[in-house]
PDB file of C-alpha atoms in Angstrom:
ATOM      1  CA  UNK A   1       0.000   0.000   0.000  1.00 90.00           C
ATOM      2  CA  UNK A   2       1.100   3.316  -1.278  1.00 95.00           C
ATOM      3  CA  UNK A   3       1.671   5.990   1.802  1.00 93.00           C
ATOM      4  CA  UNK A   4      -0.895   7.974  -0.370  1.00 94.00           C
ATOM      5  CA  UNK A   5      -3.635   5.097  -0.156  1.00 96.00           C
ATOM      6  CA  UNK A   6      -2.763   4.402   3.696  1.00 97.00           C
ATOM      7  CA  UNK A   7      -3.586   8.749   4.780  1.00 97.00           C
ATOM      8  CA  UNK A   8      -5.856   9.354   2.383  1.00 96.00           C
ATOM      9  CA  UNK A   9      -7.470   5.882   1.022  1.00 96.00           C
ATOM     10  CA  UNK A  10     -11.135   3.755   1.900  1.00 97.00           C
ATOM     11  CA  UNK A  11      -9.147   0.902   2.961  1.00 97.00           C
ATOM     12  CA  UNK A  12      -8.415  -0.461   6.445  1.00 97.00           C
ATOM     13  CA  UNK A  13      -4.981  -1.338   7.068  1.00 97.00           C
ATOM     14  CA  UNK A  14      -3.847  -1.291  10.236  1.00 97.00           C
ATOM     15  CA  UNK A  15      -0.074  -1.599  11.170  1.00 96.00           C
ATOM     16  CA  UNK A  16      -0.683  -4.026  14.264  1.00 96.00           C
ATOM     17  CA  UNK A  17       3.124  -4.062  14.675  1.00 94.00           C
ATOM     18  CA  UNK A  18       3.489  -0.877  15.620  1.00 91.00           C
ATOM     19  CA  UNK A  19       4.663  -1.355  19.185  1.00 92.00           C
ATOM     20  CA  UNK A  20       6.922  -4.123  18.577  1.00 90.00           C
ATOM     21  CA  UNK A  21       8.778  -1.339  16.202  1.00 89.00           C
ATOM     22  CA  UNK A  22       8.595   1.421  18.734  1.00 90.00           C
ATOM     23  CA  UNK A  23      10.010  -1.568  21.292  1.00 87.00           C
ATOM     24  CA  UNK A  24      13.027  -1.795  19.770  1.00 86.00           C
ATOM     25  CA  UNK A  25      14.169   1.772  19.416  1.00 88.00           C
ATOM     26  CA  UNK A  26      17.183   3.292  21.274  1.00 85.00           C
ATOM     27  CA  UNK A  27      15.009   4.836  24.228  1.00 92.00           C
ATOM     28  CA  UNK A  28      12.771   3.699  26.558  1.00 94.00           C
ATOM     29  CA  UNK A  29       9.244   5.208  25.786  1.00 96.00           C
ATOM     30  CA  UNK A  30       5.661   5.803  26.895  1.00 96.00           C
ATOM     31  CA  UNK A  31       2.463   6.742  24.833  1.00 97.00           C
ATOM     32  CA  UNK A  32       2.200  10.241  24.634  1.00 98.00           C
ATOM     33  CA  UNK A  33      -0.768  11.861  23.329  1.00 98.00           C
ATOM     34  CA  UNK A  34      -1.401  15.133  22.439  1.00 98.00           C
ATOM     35  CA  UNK A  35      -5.125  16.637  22.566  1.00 98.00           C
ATOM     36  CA  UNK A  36      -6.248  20.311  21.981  1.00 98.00           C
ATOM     37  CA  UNK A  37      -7.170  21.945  24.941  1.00 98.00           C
ATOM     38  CA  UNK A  38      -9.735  23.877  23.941  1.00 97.00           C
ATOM     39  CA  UNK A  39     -11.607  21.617  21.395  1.00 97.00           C
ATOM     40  CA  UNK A  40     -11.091  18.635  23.016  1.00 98.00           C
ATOM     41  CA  UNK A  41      -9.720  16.988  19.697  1.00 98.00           C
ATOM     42  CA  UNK A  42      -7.091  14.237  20.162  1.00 98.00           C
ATOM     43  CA  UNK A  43      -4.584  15.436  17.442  1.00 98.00           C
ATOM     44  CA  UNK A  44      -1.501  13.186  17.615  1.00 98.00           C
ATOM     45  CA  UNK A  45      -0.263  10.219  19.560  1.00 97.00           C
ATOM     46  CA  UNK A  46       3.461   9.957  19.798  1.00 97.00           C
ATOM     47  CA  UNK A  47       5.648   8.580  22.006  1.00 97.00           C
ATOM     48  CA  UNK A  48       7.962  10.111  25.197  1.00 97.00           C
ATOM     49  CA  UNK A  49      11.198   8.812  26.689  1.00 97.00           C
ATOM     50  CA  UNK A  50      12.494  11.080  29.668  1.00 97.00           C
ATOM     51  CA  UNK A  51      14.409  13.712  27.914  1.00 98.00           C
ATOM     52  CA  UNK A  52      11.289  13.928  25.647  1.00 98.00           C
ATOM     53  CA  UNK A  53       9.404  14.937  28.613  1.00 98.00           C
ATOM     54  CA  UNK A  54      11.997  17.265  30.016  1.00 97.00           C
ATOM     55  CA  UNK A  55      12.016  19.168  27.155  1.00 98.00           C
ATOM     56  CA  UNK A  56       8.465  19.482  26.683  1.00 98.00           C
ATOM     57  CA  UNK A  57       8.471  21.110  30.670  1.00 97.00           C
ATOM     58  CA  UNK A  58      11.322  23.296  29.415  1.00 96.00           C
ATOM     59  CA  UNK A  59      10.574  24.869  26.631  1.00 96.00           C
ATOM     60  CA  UNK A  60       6.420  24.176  26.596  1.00 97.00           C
ATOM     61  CA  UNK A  61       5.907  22.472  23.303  1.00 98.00           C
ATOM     62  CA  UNK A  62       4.866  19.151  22.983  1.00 98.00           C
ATOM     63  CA  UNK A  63       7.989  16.691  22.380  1.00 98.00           C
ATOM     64  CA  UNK A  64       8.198  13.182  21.280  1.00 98.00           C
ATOM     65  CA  UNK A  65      11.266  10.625  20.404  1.00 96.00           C
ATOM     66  CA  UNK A  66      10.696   9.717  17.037  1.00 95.00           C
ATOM     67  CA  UNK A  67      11.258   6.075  17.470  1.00 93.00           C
ATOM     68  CA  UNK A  68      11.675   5.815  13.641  1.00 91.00           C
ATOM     69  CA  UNK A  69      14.375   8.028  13.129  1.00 93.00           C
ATOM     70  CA  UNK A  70      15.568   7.904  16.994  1.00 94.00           C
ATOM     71  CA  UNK A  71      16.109  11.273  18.063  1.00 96.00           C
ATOM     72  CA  UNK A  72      14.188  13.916  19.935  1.00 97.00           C
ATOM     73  CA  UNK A  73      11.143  15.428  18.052  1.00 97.00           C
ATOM     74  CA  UNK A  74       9.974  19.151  19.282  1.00 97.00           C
ATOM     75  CA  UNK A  75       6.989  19.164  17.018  1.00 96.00           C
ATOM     76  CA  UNK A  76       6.722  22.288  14.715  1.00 93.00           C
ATOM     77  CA  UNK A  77       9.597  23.691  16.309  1.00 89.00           C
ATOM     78  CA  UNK A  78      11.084  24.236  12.962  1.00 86.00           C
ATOM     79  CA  UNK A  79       7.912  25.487  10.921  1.00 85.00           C
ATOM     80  CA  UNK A  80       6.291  27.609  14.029  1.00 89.00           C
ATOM     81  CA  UNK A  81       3.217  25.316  14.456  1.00 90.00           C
ATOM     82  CA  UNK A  82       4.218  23.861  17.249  1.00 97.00           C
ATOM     83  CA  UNK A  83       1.999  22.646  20.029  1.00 98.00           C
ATOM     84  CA  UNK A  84       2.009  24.955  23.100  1.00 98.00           C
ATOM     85  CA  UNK A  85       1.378  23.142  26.423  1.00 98.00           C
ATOM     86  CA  UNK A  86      -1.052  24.021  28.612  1.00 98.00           C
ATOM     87  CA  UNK A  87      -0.716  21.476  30.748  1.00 98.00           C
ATOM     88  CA  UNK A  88       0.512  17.796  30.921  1.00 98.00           C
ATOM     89  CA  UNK A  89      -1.219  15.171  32.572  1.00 98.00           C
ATOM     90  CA  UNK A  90      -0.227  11.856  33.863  1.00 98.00           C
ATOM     91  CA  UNK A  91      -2.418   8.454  33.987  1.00 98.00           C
ATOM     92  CA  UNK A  92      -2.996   6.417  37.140  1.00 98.00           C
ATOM     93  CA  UNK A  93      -0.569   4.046  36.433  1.00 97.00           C
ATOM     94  CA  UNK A  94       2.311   6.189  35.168  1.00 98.00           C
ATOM     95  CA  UNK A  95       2.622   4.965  32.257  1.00 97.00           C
ATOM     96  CA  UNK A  96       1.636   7.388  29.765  1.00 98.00           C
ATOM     97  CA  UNK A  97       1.003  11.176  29.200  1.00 98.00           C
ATOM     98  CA  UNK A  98      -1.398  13.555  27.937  1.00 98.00           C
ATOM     99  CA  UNK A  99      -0.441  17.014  26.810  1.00 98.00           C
ATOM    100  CA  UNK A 100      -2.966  19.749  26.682  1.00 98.00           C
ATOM    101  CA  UNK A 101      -2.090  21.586  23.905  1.00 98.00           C
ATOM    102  CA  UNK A 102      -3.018  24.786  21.936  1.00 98.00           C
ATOM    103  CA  UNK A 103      -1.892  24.806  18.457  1.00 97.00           C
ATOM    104  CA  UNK A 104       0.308  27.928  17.456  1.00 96.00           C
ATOM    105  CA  UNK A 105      -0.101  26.739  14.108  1.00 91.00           C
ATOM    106  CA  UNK A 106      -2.134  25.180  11.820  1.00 84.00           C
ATOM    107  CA  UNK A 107      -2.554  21.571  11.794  1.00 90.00           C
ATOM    108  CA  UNK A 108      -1.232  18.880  13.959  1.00 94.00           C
ATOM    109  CA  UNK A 109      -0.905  16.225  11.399  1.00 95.00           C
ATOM    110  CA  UNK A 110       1.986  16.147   8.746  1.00 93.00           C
ATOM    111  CA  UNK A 111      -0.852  15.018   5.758  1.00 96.00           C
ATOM    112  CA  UNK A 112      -2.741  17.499   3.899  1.00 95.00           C
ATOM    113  CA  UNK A 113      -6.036  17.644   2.597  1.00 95.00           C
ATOM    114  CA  UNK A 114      -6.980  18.027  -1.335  1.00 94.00           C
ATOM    115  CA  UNK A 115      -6.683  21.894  -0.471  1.00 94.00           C
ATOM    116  CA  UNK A 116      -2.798  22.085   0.738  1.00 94.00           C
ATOM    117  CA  UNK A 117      -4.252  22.584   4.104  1.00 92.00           C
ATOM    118  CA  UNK A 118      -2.629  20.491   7.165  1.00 93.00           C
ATOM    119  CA  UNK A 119      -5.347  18.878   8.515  1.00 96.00           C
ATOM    120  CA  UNK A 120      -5.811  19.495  12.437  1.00 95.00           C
ATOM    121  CA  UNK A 121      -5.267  15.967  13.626  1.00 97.00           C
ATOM    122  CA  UNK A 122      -4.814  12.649  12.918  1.00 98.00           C
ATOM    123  CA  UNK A 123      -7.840  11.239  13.219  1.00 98.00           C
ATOM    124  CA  UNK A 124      -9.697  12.327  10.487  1.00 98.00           C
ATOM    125  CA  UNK A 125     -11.293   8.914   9.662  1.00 98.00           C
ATOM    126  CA  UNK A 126     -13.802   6.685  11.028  1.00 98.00           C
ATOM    127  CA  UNK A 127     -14.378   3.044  10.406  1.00 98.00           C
ATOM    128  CA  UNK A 128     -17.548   2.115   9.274  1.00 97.00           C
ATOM    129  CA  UNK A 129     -19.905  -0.543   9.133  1.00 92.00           C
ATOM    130  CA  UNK A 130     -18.529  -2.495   6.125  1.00 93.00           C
ATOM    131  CA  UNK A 131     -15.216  -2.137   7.680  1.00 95.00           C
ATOM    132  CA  UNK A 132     -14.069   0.648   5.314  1.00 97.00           C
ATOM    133  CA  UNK A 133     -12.573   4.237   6.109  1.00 98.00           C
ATOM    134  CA  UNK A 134     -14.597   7.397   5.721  1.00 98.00           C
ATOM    135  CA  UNK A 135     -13.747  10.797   6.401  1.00 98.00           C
ATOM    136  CA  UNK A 136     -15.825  12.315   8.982  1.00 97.00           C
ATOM    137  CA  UNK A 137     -15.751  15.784   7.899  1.00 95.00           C
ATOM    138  CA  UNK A 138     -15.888  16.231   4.235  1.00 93.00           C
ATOM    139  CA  UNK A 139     -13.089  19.570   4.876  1.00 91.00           C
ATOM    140  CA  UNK A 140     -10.592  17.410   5.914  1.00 93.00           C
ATOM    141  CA  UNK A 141     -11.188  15.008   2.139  1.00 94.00           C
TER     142      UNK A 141
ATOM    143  CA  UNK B   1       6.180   2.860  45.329  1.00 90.00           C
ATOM    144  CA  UNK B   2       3.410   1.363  46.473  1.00 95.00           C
ATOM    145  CA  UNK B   3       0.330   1.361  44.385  1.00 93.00           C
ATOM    146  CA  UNK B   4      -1.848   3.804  46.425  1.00 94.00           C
ATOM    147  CA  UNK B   5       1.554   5.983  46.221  1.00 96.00           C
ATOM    148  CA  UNK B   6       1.433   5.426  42.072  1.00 97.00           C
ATOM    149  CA  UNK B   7      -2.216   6.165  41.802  1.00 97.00           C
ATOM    150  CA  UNK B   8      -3.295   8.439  44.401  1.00 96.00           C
ATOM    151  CA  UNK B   9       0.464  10.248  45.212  1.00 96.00           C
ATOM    152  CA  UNK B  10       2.214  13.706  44.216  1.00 97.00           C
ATOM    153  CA  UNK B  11       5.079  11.732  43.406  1.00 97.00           C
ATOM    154  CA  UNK B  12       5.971  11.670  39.770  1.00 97.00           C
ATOM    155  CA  UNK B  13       7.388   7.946  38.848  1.00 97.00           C
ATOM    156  CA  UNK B  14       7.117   7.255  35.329  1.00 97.00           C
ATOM    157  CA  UNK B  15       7.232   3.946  33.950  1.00 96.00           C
ATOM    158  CA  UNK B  16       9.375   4.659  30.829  1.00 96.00           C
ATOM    159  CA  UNK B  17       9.722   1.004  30.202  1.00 94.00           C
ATOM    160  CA  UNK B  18       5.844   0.559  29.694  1.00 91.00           C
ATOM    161  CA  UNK B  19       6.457   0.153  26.068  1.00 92.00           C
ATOM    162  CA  UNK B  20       8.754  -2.705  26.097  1.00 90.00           C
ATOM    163  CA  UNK B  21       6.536  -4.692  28.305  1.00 89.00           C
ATOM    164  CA  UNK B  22       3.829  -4.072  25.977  1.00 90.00           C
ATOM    165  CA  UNK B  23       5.744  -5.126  23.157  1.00 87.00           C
ATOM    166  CA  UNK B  24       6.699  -8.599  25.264  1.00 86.00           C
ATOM    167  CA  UNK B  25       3.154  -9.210  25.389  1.00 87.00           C
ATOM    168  CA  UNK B  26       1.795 -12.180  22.926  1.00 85.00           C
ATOM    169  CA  UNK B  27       0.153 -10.128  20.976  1.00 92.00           C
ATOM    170  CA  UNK B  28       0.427  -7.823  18.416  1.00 95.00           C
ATOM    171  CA  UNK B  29      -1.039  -4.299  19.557  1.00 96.00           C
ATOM    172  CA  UNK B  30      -1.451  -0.778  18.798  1.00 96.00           C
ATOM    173  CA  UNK B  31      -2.032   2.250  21.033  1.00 97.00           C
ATOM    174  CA  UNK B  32      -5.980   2.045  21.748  1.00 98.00           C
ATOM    175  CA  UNK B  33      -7.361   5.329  22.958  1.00 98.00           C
ATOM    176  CA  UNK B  34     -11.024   5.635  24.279  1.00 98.00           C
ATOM    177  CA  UNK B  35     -12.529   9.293  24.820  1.00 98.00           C
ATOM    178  CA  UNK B  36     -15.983  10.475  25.641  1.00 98.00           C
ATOM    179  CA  UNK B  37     -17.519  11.070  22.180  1.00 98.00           C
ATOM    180  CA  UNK B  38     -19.523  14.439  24.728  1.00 97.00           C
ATOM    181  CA  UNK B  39     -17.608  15.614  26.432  1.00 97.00           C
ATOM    182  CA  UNK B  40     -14.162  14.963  25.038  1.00 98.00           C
ATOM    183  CA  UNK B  41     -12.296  13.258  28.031  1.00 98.00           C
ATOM    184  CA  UNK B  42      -9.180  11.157  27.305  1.00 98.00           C
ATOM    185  CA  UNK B  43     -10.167   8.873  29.546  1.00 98.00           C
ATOM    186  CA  UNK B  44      -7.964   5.557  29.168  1.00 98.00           C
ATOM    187  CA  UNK B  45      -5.281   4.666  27.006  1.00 97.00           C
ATOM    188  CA  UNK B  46      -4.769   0.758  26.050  1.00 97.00           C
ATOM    189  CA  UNK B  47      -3.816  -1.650  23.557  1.00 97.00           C
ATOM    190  CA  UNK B  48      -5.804  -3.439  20.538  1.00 97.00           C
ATOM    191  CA  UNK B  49      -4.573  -6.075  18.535  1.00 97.00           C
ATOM    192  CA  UNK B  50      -6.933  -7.392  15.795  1.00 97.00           C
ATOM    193  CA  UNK B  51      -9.015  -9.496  17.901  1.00 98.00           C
ATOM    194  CA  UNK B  52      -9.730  -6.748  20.624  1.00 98.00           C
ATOM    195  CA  UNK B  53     -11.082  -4.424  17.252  1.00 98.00           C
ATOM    196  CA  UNK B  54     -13.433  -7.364  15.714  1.00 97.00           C
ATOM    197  CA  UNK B  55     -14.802  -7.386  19.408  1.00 98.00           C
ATOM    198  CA  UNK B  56     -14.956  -4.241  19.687  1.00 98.00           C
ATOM    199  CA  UNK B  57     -16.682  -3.926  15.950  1.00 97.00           C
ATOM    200  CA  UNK B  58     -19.100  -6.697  17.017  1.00 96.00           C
ATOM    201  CA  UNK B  59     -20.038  -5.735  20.415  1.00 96.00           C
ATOM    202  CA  UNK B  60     -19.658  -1.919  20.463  1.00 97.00           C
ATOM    203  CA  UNK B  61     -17.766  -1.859  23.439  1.00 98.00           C
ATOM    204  CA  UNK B  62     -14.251  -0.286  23.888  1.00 98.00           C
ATOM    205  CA  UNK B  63     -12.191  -3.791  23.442  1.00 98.00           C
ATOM    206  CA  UNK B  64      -8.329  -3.871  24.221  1.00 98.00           C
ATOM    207  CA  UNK B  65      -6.082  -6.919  24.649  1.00 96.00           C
ATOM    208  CA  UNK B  66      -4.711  -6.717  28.214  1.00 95.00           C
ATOM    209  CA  UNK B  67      -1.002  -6.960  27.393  1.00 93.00           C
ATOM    210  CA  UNK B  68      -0.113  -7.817  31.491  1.00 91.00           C
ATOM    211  CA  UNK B  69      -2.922 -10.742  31.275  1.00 93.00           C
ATOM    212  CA  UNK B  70      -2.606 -11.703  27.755  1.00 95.00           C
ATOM    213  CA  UNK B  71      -6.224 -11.841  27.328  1.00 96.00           C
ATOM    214  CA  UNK B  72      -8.909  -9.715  25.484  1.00 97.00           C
ATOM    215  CA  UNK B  73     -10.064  -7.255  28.146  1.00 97.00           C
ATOM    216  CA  UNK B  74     -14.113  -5.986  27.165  1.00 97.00           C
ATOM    217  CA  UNK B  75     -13.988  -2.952  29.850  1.00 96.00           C
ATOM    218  CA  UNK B  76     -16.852  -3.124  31.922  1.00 93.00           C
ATOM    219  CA  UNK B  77     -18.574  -5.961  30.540  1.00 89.00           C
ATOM    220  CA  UNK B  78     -18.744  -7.742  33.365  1.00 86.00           C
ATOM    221  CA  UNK B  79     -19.722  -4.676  36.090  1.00 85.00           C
ATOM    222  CA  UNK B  80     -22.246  -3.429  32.964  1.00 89.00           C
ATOM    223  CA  UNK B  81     -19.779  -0.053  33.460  1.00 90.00           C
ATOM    224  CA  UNK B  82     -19.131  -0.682  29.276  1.00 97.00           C
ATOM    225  CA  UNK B  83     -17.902   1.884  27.013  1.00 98.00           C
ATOM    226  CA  UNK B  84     -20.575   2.129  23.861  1.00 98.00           C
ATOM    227  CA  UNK B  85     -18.794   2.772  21.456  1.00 98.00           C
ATOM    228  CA  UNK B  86     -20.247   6.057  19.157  1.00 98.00           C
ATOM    229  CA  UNK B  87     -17.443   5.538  16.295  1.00 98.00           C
ATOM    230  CA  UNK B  88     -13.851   3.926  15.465  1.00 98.00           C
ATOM    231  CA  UNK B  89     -11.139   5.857  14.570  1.00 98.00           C
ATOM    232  CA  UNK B  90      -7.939   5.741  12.529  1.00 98.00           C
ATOM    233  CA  UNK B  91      -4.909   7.638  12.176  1.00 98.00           C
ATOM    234  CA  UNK B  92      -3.164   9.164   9.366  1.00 98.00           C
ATOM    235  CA  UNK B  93      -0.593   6.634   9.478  1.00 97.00           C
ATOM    236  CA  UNK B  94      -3.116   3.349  10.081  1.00 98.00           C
ATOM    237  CA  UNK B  95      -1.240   2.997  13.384  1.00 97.00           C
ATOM    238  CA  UNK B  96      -3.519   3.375  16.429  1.00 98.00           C
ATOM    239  CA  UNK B  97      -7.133   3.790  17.204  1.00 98.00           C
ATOM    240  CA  UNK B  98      -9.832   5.856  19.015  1.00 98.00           C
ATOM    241  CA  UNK B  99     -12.714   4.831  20.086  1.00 98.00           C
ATOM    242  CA  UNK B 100     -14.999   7.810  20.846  1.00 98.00           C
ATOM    243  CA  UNK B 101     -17.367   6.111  23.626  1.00 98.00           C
ATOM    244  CA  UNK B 102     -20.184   7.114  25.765  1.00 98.00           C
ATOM    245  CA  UNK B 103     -19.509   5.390  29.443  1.00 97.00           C
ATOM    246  CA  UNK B 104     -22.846   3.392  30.252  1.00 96.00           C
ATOM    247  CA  UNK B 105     -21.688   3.918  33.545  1.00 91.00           C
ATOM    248  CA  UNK B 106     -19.570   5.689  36.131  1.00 84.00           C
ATOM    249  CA  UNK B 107     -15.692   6.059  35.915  1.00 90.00           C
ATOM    250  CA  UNK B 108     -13.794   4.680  33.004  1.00 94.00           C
ATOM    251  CA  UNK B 109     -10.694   4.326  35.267  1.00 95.00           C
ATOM    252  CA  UNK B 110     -10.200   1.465  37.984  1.00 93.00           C
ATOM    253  CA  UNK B 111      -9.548   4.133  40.745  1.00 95.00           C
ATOM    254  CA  UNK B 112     -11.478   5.665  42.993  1.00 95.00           C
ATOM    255  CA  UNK B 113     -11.388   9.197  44.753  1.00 95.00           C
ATOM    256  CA  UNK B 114     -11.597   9.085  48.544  1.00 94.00           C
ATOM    257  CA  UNK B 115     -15.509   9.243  48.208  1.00 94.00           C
ATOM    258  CA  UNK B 116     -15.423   5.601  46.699  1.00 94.00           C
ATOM    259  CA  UNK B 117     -16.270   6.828  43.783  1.00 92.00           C
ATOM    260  CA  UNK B 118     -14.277   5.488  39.857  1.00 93.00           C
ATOM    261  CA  UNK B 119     -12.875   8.662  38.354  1.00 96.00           C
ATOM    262  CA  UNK B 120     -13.907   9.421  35.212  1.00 95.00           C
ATOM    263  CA  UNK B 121     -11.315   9.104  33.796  1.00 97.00           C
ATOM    264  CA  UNK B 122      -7.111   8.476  34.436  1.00 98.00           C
ATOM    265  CA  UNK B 123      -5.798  11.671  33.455  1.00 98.00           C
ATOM    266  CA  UNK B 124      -6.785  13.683  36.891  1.00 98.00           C
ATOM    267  CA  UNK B 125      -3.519  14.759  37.635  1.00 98.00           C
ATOM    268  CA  UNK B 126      -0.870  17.216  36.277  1.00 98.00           C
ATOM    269  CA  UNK B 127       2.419  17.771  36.615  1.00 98.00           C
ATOM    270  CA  UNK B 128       3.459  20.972  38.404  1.00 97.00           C
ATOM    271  CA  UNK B 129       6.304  23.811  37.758  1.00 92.00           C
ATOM    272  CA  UNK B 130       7.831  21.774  40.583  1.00 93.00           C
ATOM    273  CA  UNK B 131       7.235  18.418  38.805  1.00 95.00           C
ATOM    274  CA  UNK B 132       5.312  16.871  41.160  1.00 97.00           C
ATOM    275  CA  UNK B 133       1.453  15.942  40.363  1.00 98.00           C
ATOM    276  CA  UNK B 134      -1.090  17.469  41.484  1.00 98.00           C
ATOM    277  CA  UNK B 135      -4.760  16.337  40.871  1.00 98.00           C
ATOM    278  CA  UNK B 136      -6.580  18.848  38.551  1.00 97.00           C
ATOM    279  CA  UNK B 137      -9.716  18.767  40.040  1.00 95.00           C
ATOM    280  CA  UNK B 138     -11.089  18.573  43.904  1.00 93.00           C
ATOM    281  CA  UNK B 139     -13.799  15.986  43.494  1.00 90.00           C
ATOM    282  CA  UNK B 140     -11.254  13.584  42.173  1.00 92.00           C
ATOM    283  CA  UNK B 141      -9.488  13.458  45.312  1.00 94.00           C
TER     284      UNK B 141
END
């Protein structure tokens, strides 16, 4: 499957493997998810080791390890939209975070929709009852 | 730390290892995250590997495969506290999932504030300027 046909395609194809991948990078890492603070939308799950996390407290953007290209991954620091924290929050266990974010930018999500426009987040599609993907919001096609 | 100290504490102790654990499970899984399709709450993060989704497809409850157990893990079908699931969603990259639920009934986590009441949800605390956690909202106490 084409990267095109797995962002922007009809068909399910879920990477189940993820994790094991993410398991073998160079740093130990949690789930960290990313969610805008004032809509409520969950833009971006990524993934935190401890420096990750430090630097996110430092400097108040959300910050992942990319455990593809293993190093640390300020979001939009480059381009401006990064993701300002508002707060982070931690789940009973410890095991994962949850930054509150407002987006200094535009969208969260590295794809684009037909327009040029970054979509907000990356959960743009739902599955539906034939086991299919749909967009939920025909702006975001 | 004990676990009243992990769940309940001011003590930030994160597992950073979570991930690897995960991965050691016997299953193949991706990042699960439920959130109230209302009122927006993240309220749990967990894992799905293709069995928990089917189940989750078939029943319309939030499914995830309990990666400590090794068993599929139908939250709150047994206390009738289910999550209904509203829809299924994918990411960009075809790598996790969100199920935006409506809690049938009371807290989605498996703690309770001093009341004896389940939380809504697992993210009630935050970290401070001081890094410690704090809880982000009285009643949760």
């Amino acid at each position: 499957m084409t990267h095109d046909e797995l962002e922007n395609g009809s068909v399910l194809n879920l990477d189940f493997t993820k994790l094991r991948k993410v398991a073998n990078c160079d740093a130990d890492v949690l789930p960290a998810i990313a969610q805008d603070a004032k809509t409520g939308e969950v833009l971006i799950v990524g993934y935190a080791n401890q420096l990750a996390l430090d630097t996110a407290l430092e400097c108040g953007m959300a910050t992942f390890w990319s455990t593809s290209r293993n190093e640390l991954w300020i979001k939009g620091k480059t381009s401006g939209d990064y993701l300002k924290i508002e707060e982070i929050r931690v789940n009973c266990e410890q095991n994962s975070i949850l930054y509150k974010v407002t987006p200094a930018g535009k969208g969260a999500c590295h794809t684009k929709n037909k327009d040029g426009v970054a979509r907000s987040g990356c959960y743009y599609r739902r599955i539906t009852g034939e086991g299919a993907l749909e967009f939920t919001d025909p702006a975001q096609v």
